[in-house]
Amino acid sequence: MPAEFHRTPTARERRSDLLLAAVLFVGAILSAALSSISQIYGDEQAELWTALVYAVIITAPLAFRRRYPAAVAIVVSAAYFAAVTIRVPEIYVGNIAMFIGIYTAGAWMNNRRAAMLVRIGIIVGMFAWLLITMYRDAISQADEAEVIAGAMSPYVAFMMLQILLNLLYFGGAYYFGERSWISASERSVLEQRTSELEREREVTAAQAVALDRVRIARELHDVVAHHVSVMGVQAGAARLVIDQDAERAKELLAGVEGSARDAIGELRQLLETLRAPGGESSDPASTVGLDDIRELVEASTEAGLPTDYTVIGEPVDVPSLVAVNLYRITQESLTNARRHAGVGATADVRVRYDDAGVEVEVVNTGRMVGQLRPGLGQLGMRERAIASGGTIEVTPRPLGGLRVRARVPLKVAPAAASRSTAKAVRIPE
């Protein structure tokens, strides 16, 4: 049981206690009237008005039993003891009220040590009173033959029956009160754990949303940055040559139109994926792969960054996730080179296959890079490499420019790996 557990009655439970007290009061009045008529105590029976007072004393405290369980248990037990002692003509509702009082002390007292002491005190007091009463009755009736007729005379059997009934009575009140407290404690722990799980679920959902936002931002960055940078370079070149070579300017503007069309197509596919339930769309998932890097190189050359493309080793089948991520890493690397390398820069893209995996290396010349500035593009490349189970290096070159090397381990058949050859493809300017 958690030490911090406390039971506090609700407004509904307090109303239930009021109703219980009212019902038992009516029952006590009826029981007193019938007991008085039946002369339950014979000639020793007290006046009927004492039963009315007793009915109030025994039932009224029950209206506050959950708020003051110890006080209610003590008052009700003392009232019952006094009523039996002076022979008040009502015993049945009193028995019920005392059972409820002892039970409530065990079920609702937050101080568990005090709850135990209160209940044990009441039980010990009642048994002491019972034994004293039995002894007194035995002495007063010692001259009757049925009392001294043996160890199992009717009187002794009656007394043993009284002891047994009281053991069951008080033991039941103690046990059920304790079980009620334990059950309430277990429910509290369960509710607390449920609340914690709900909070964890909300945190997990928020984290999932944040990760989705990062993924969306990364995809938008990959799509928009690449195509917009190409469009900007082509539009700038067209503006420069439009007066001297109109045909060349038209070709460059046509390239701008193509880049814009490609960007719109990729954005549309991304939006369709986001709109569809569960992240699914009618369009197939991204089908770009390592073979499509050739088109990136061609677009980079057309955009003003002369780029070489080399495939080293025998190409093997690569998982689609790995292929897409390596493609995006190459795309981001070339986009950064066009942005920051400066005039006269060149680039070299190499795709290597070997017996351990696949590697994409993008090297560009250009301005000296003193220190890398962290940004969304670099973060996206690192996330893609890690998501593929690989590694990535982004390092400045001593003579200017950057080197980006991403490597992903693959399980390649030895026979395929042994046929590694090198072939180079030069993309004309």
Coordinates of C-alpha atoms in Angstrom, one line a residue:
M1 CA 0.0 0.0 0.0
P2 CA 1.4 3.4 -0.9
A3 CA 2.1 5.5 2.2
E4 CA 0.6 8.6 0.6
F5 CA -2.8 7.0 0.1
H6 CA -5.6 8.8 1.8
R7 CA -9.4 8.2 1.6
T8 CA -11.6 11.2 1.5
P9 CA -15.4 10.8 1.2
T10 CA -17.1 12.4 -1.8
A11 CA -20.3 14.4 -1.7
R12 CA -22.2 11.3 -3.0
E13 CA -20.8 9.1 -0.3
R14 CA -21.7 11.7 2.4
R15 CA -25.3 11.7 1.0
S16 CA -25.3 7.9 1.2
D17 CA -24.2 8.1 4.9
L18 CA -27.2 10.4 5.6
L19 CA -29.6 8.1 3.9
L20 CA -28.1 5.1 5.8
A21 CA -28.5 6.9 9.1
A22 CA -32.1 7.8 8.3
V23 CA -33.0 4.2 7.3
L24 CA -31.4 2.7 10.4
F25 CA -33.2 5.3 12.6
V26 CA -36.6 4.2 11.3
G27 CA -35.5 0.6 11.8
A28 CA -34.4 1.3 15.3
I29 CA -37.8 2.8 16.1
L30 CA -39.7 -0.2 14.7
S31 CA -37.3 -2.6 16.5
A32 CA -37.7 -0.8 19.8
A33 CA -41.5 -0.9 19.5
L34 CA -41.6 -4.6 18.7
S35 CA -39.0 -5.4 21.3
S36 CA -40.9 -3.5 24.0
I37 CA -44.1 -5.3 23.1
S38 CA -42.4 -8.7 23.1
Q39 CA -40.8 -8.0 26.5
I40 CA -37.4 -9.0 25.3
Y41 CA -35.8 -8.3 28.7
G42 CA -38.8 -9.3 30.8
D43 CA -39.2 -7.4 34.1
E44 CA -35.8 -5.8 33.8
Q45 CA -36.7 -4.0 30.6
A46 CA -36.1 -0.2 30.7
E47 CA -38.7 2.4 29.8
L48 CA -39.7 2.8 26.1
W49 CA -38.5 6.4 26.0
T50 CA -34.9 5.2 26.6
A51 CA -35.2 3.3 23.3
L52 CA -36.1 6.4 21.4
V53 CA -33.1 8.2 22.8
Y54 CA -30.9 5.2 22.1
A55 CA -32.2 5.1 18.5
V56 CA -31.0 8.7 18.0
I57 CA -27.6 8.1 19.7
I58 CA -26.9 4.9 17.8
T59 CA -27.9 6.1 14.3
A60 CA -27.1 9.8 14.1
P61 CA -23.3 9.4 14.2
L62 CA -23.5 7.1 11.2
A63 CA -24.3 10.2 9.1
F64 CA -20.7 11.2 9.6
R65 CA -19.1 7.8 9.7
R66 CA -16.7 8.3 6.8
R67 CA -15.6 11.8 7.9
Y68 CA -15.0 10.8 11.6
P69 CA -14.7 7.0 11.6
A70 CA -12.9 6.6 14.9
A71 CA -15.2 8.9 16.8
V72 CA -18.3 7.2 15.3
A73 CA -17.1 3.7 16.1
I74 CA -16.3 4.6 19.7
V75 CA -19.7 6.5 20.3
V76 CA -21.8 3.7 18.7
S77 CA -19.9 1.0 20.6
A78 CA -20.3 2.9 23.9
A79 CA -24.0 3.5 23.3
Y80 CA -24.6 -0.2 22.5
F81 CA -22.7 -1.2 25.7
A82 CA -24.8 1.2 27.8
A83 CA -28.0 0.1 26.2
V84 CA -27.4 -3.6 26.8
T85 CA -26.3 -2.9 30.4
I86 CA -29.5 -1.0 31.3
R87 CA -31.7 -3.3 29.2
V88 CA -33.0 -0.8 26.6
P89 CA -35.6 -2.7 24.6
E90 CA -33.6 -2.6 21.3
I91 CA -30.6 -4.8 20.3
Y92 CA -30.9 -5.6 16.6
V93 CA -30.3 -2.3 14.9
G94 CA -27.7 -1.5 17.6
N95 CA -25.8 -4.6 16.6
I96 CA -25.9 -3.5 12.9
A97 CA -24.8 0.0 13.8
M98 CA -21.8 -1.2 15.8
F99 CA -20.7 -3.6 13.0
I100 CA -20.9 -0.6 10.6
G101 CA -18.9 1.6 13.0
I102 CA -16.1 -1.0 13.4
Y103 CA -16.0 -1.7 9.7
T104 CA -15.8 2.0 8.8
A105 CA -12.9 2.5 11.2
G106 CA -11.0 -0.1 9.3
A107 CA -12.0 1.0 5.9
W108 CA -11.7 4.8 6.2
M109 CA -9.2 5.8 8.9
N110 CA -6.1 7.1 7.1
N111 CA -4.0 6.6 10.2
R112 CA -3.6 2.8 10.0
R113 CA -2.0 2.4 13.4
A114 CA -4.8 4.3 15.1
A115 CA -7.4 2.3 13.1
M116 CA -6.0 -0.9 14.4
L117 CA -5.8 0.4 18.0
V118 CA -9.4 1.7 17.9
R119 CA -10.8 -1.6 16.6
I120 CA -8.8 -3.8 18.9
G121 CA -9.7 -1.6 21.9
I122 CA -13.5 -1.9 21.1
I123 CA -13.2 -5.7 20.5
V124 CA -11.2 -6.3 23.7
G125 CA -13.6 -4.2 25.7
M126 CA -16.6 -6.0 24.4
F127 CA -15.1 -9.4 25.1
A128 CA -14.1 -8.4 28.5
W129 CA -17.6 -7.2 29.2
L130 CA -19.0 -10.4 27.8
L131 CA -16.8 -12.6 30.0
I132 CA -17.7 -10.6 33.1
T133 CA -21.4 -10.9 32.3
M134 CA -21.0 -14.6 31.7
Y135 CA -19.2 -15.0 35.0
R136 CA -21.8 -13.0 36.9
D137 CA -24.6 -15.0 35.4
A138 CA -22.9 -18.2 36.2
I139 CA -22.4 -17.2 39.9
S140 CA -26.0 -16.1 40.2
Q141 CA -27.4 -19.3 38.7
A142 CA -24.9 -21.7 40.3
D143 CA -27.6 -23.4 42.3
E144 CA -29.5 -24.5 39.2
A145 CA -29.0 -28.1 38.3
E146 CA -28.7 -27.4 34.5
V147 CA -25.8 -25.1 35.1
I148 CA -23.7 -27.4 37.3
A149 CA -24.7 -30.6 35.5
G150 CA -21.4 -30.8 33.6
A151 CA -19.0 -29.1 31.3
M152 CA -21.5 -29.1 28.5
S153 CA -24.6 -28.1 30.4
P154 CA -27.2 -26.0 28.4
Y155 CA -26.0 -22.9 30.1
V156 CA -22.3 -23.5 29.2
A157 CA -23.3 -24.4 25.6
F158 CA -25.3 -21.2 25.4
M159 CA -22.3 -19.2 26.6
M160 CA -20.0 -20.9 24.1
L161 CA -22.4 -20.1 21.4
Q162 CA -22.4 -16.5 22.4
I163 CA -18.6 -16.4 22.3
L164 CA -18.6 -18.0 18.8
L165 CA -21.1 -15.5 17.5
N166 CA -19.1 -12.6 18.9
L167 CA -15.9 -13.9 17.4
L168 CA -17.6 -14.1 14.0
Y169 CA -19.2 -10.8 14.5
F170 CA -16.2 -8.8 15.5
G171 CA -13.8 -10.7 13.3
G172 CA -16.0 -10.1 10.2
A173 CA -16.2 -6.4 11.0
Y174 CA -12.4 -6.2 11.3
Y175 CA -11.7 -8.3 8.2
F176 CA -14.1 -6.6 5.9
G177 CA -13.0 -3.1 7.0
E178 CA -9.3 -4.1 6.3
R179 CA -10.2 -5.5 2.9
S180 CA -12.1 -2.4 2.0
W181 CA -9.0 -0.2 2.8
I182 CA -6.7 -2.5 0.8
S183 CA -9.1 -2.6 -2.2
A184 CA -9.3 1.2 -2.2
S185 CA -5.5 1.4 -2.0
E186 CA -5.1 -0.9 -4.9
R187 CA -7.7 1.0 -6.9
S188 CA -5.8 4.2 -6.2
V189 CA -2.5 2.7 -7.4
L190 CA -4.3 1.4 -10.5
E191 CA -5.8 4.9 -11.2
Q192 CA -2.4 6.5 -10.7
R193 CA -0.8 4.1 -13.1
T194 CA -3.5 4.7 -15.6
S195 CA -3.1 8.4 -15.3
E196 CA 0.7 8.0 -15.8
L197 CA 0.2 5.8 -18.8
E198 CA -2.2 8.4 -20.2
R199 CA 0.3 11.1 -19.7
E200 CA 3.0 8.9 -21.3
R201 CA 0.7 8.3 -24.2
E202 CA 0.2 12.0 -24.6
V203 CA 3.9 12.6 -24.5
T204 CA 4.5 9.8 -27.0
A205 CA 1.9 11.3 -29.3
A206 CA 3.5 14.8 -29.0
Q207 CA 6.9 13.3 -29.8
A208 CA 5.4 11.5 -32.8
V209 CA 3.9 14.7 -34.0
A210 CA 7.3 16.5 -33.5
L211 CA 9.1 13.7 -35.4
D212 CA 6.5 14.0 -38.2
R213 CA 7.1 17.7 -38.4
V214 CA 10.8 17.2 -38.6
R215 CA 10.3 14.6 -41.4
I216 CA 8.0 16.9 -43.3
A217 CA 10.4 19.8 -42.9
R218 CA 13.2 17.7 -44.1
E219 CA 11.3 16.4 -47.2
L220 CA 10.2 20.0 -48.0
H221 CA 13.7 21.2 -47.6
D222 CA 15.1 18.5 -49.9
V223 CA 12.5 19.1 -52.6
V224 CA 12.3 22.9 -52.5
A225 CA 15.9 23.7 -51.8
H226 CA 17.2 21.6 -54.7
H227 CA 14.7 22.7 -57.3
V228 CA 14.7 26.4 -56.3
S229 CA 18.4 26.6 -56.3
V230 CA 18.5 25.1 -59.8
M231 CA 15.8 27.5 -61.0
G232 CA 17.6 30.5 -59.5
V233 CA 20.9 29.6 -61.2
Q234 CA 19.2 29.0 -64.5
A235 CA 17.1 32.2 -64.3
G236 CA 20.2 34.2 -63.4
A237 CA 22.1 32.7 -66.3
A238 CA 19.2 33.4 -68.7
R239 CA 19.1 37.0 -67.6
L240 CA 22.8 37.4 -68.3
V241 CA 22.8 36.0 -71.8
I242 CA 19.3 37.1 -73.0
D243 CA 20.7 40.1 -74.9
Q244 CA 23.6 38.2 -76.5
D245 CA 22.1 34.7 -77.1
A246 CA 18.3 34.6 -77.1
E247 CA 18.3 30.9 -78.0
R248 CA 20.5 30.0 -75.1
A249 CA 18.3 32.1 -72.8
K250 CA 15.3 30.2 -74.0
E251 CA 17.0 26.9 -73.2
L252 CA 17.9 28.1 -69.8
L253 CA 14.3 29.3 -69.2
A254 CA 13.0 25.9 -70.4
G255 CA 15.2 24.4 -67.8
V256 CA 13.7 26.6 -65.2
E257 CA 10.2 25.5 -66.3
G258 CA 11.3 21.8 -66.0
S259 CA 12.7 22.3 -62.6
A260 CA 9.5 24.1 -61.5
R261 CA 7.4 21.2 -62.9
D262 CA 9.5 18.6 -61.1
A263 CA 9.3 20.6 -57.8
I264 CA 5.5 20.8 -58.2
G265 CA 5.3 17.1 -58.9
E266 CA 7.3 16.1 -55.8
L267 CA 5.4 18.6 -53.6
R268 CA 2.1 17.2 -54.8
Q269 CA 3.2 13.6 -54.0
L270 CA 4.3 14.7 -50.6
L271 CA 1.0 16.5 -49.9
E272 CA -1.0 13.5 -51.1
T273 CA 0.9 11.4 -48.7
L274 CA 0.2 13.7 -45.8
R275 CA -3.5 14.1 -46.6
A276 CA -4.2 10.4 -46.9
P277 CA -5.3 8.5 -43.7
G278 CA -2.4 6.6 -42.2
G279 CA 0.1 8.4 -44.4
E280 CA -0.9 6.4 -47.5
S281 CA -1.7 7.8 -50.9
S282 CA -2.9 6.5 -54.2
D283 CA 0.5 7.4 -55.7
P284 CA 3.4 5.0 -55.2
A285 CA 6.0 5.8 -52.6
S286 CA 9.2 7.6 -53.7
T287 CA 10.8 5.5 -56.4
V288 CA 14.1 7.5 -56.7
G289 CA 17.2 5.3 -56.3
L290 CA 20.9 5.3 -56.9
D291 CA 20.5 5.2 -60.7
D292 CA 18.6 8.5 -60.5
I293 CA 21.7 10.2 -59.1
R294 CA 22.8 10.5 -62.8
E295 CA 19.9 12.9 -63.4
L296 CA 20.9 14.9 -60.3
V297 CA 24.4 15.2 -61.8
E298 CA 23.1 16.3 -65.2
A299 CA 20.8 18.9 -63.5
S300 CA 23.7 20.2 -61.4
T301 CA 25.9 20.6 -64.6
E302 CA 23.1 22.4 -66.4
A303 CA 22.6 24.7 -63.4
G304 CA 26.2 25.9 -63.6
L305 CA 28.1 23.5 -61.4
P306 CA 30.1 21.1 -63.6
T307 CA 29.8 17.7 -62.0
D308 CA 31.4 14.3 -62.8
Y309 CA 29.6 11.1 -62.1
T310 CA 31.5 7.8 -61.4
V311 CA 30.2 4.4 -60.5
I312 CA 32.8 2.1 -58.9
G313 CA 32.2 -1.6 -58.5
E314 CA 29.4 -3.9 -59.7
P315 CA 26.0 -2.4 -58.8
V316 CA 23.9 -4.6 -56.6
D317 CA 20.3 -4.5 -55.4
V318 CA 20.0 -1.9 -52.6
P319 CA 16.9 -1.6 -50.3
S320 CA 14.6 1.1 -51.4
L321 CA 15.0 3.0 -48.1
V322 CA 18.7 3.0 -48.4
A323 CA 18.5 4.1 -52.1
V324 CA 16.1 7.0 -51.4
N325 CA 18.2 8.2 -48.5
L326 CA 21.5 8.1 -50.4
Y327 CA 19.8 9.9 -53.3
R328 CA 18.6 12.7 -51.0
I329 CA 22.0 13.0 -49.4
T330 CA 23.5 13.5 -52.8
Q331 CA 20.8 15.9 -53.7
E332 CA 21.4 18.0 -50.6
S333 CA 25.2 17.9 -51.1
L334 CA 24.9 19.2 -54.7
T335 CA 22.4 21.9 -53.6
N336 CA 24.8 23.1 -50.9
A337 CA 27.7 23.2 -53.4
R338 CA 25.7 25.3 -55.9
R339 CA 24.8 27.7 -53.1
H340 CA 28.1 28.2 -51.3
A341 CA 31.0 26.9 -53.5
G342 CA 31.2 30.1 -55.5
V343 CA 32.0 30.8 -59.2
G344 CA 34.2 28.3 -61.0
A345 CA 33.5 25.5 -58.6
T346 CA 33.2 21.9 -59.7
A347 CA 31.8 18.7 -58.1
D348 CA 32.5 15.0 -58.3
V349 CA 29.9 12.3 -57.4
R350 CA 31.1 8.8 -56.8
V351 CA 28.9 5.7 -56.0
R352 CA 31.0 2.8 -54.7
Y353 CA 29.9 -0.8 -54.4
D354 CA 32.1 -3.3 -52.6
D355 CA 31.7 -6.5 -50.6
A356 CA 30.8 -4.7 -47.4
G357 CA 28.2 -2.1 -48.6
V358 CA 27.5 0.9 -50.7
E359 CA 29.0 4.4 -50.5
V360 CA 28.2 7.8 -52.0
E361 CA 30.8 10.5 -52.0
V362 CA 30.2 14.0 -53.1
V363 CA 33.2 16.3 -53.4
N364 CA 33.2 19.9 -54.5
T365 CA 35.8 22.6 -55.0
G366 CA 35.3 26.2 -54.2
R367 CA 35.5 28.5 -51.3
M368 CA 37.5 27.6 -48.2
V369 CA 35.3 26.4 -45.3
G370 CA 36.6 27.2 -41.9
Q371 CA 33.9 25.7 -39.8
L372 CA 30.7 23.9 -40.7
R373 CA 27.5 25.8 -39.7
P374 CA 24.8 23.4 -38.5
G375 CA 21.6 23.5 -40.4
L376 CA 18.5 21.6 -41.3
G377 CA 20.2 20.2 -44.4
Q378 CA 23.1 18.6 -42.5
L379 CA 20.7 17.4 -39.9
G380 CA 18.6 15.8 -42.5
M381 CA 21.6 14.0 -44.1
R382 CA 22.7 12.6 -40.8
E383 CA 19.2 11.4 -40.0
R384 CA 18.9 9.7 -43.3
A385 CA 22.3 8.0 -42.9
I386 CA 21.5 6.8 -39.4
A387 CA 18.0 5.6 -40.5
S388 CA 19.7 3.4 -43.2
G389 CA 22.0 2.0 -40.6
G390 CA 25.0 3.8 -42.0
T391 CA 27.4 6.6 -41.3
I392 CA 28.1 10.0 -42.8
E393 CA 31.1 12.4 -42.8
V394 CA 30.9 16.0 -43.8
T395 CA 34.4 17.6 -43.7
P396 CA 36.0 20.7 -45.3
R397 CA 38.7 20.1 -47.9
P398 CA 42.2 21.7 -47.3
L399 CA 42.1 23.3 -50.8
G400 CA 38.5 24.5 -50.6
G401 CA 35.1 23.0 -50.8
L402 CA 33.5 20.1 -48.9
R403 CA 33.6 16.3 -48.9
V404 CA 30.4 14.4 -48.0
R405 CA 30.8 10.6 -47.7
A406 CA 27.8 8.4 -46.7
R407 CA 28.3 4.7 -46.3
V408 CA 25.7 2.0 -45.6
P409 CA 26.7 -1.6 -44.9
L410 CA 24.9 -4.2 -47.1
K411 CA 24.8 -8.0 -47.2
V412 CA 26.2 -8.7 -50.6
A413 CA 26.9 -12.1 -52.1
P414 CA 30.6 -12.8 -52.3
A415 CA 30.4 -13.8 -55.9
A416 CA 28.9 -10.4 -56.8
A417 CA 31.4 -8.6 -54.7
S418 CA 34.4 -10.3 -56.4
R419 CA 33.5 -8.9 -59.8
S420 CA 34.1 -5.3 -58.6
T421 CA 35.2 -3.1 -61.5
A422 CA 35.5 0.6 -62.0
K423 CA 33.8 2.6 -64.6
A424 CA 33.6 6.3 -64.9
V425 CA 31.1 8.5 -66.7
R426 CA 31.9 12.0 -67.6
I427 CA 28.9 14.3 -67.8
P428 CA 29.5 16.9 -70.4
E429 CA 29.0 20.5 -69.6

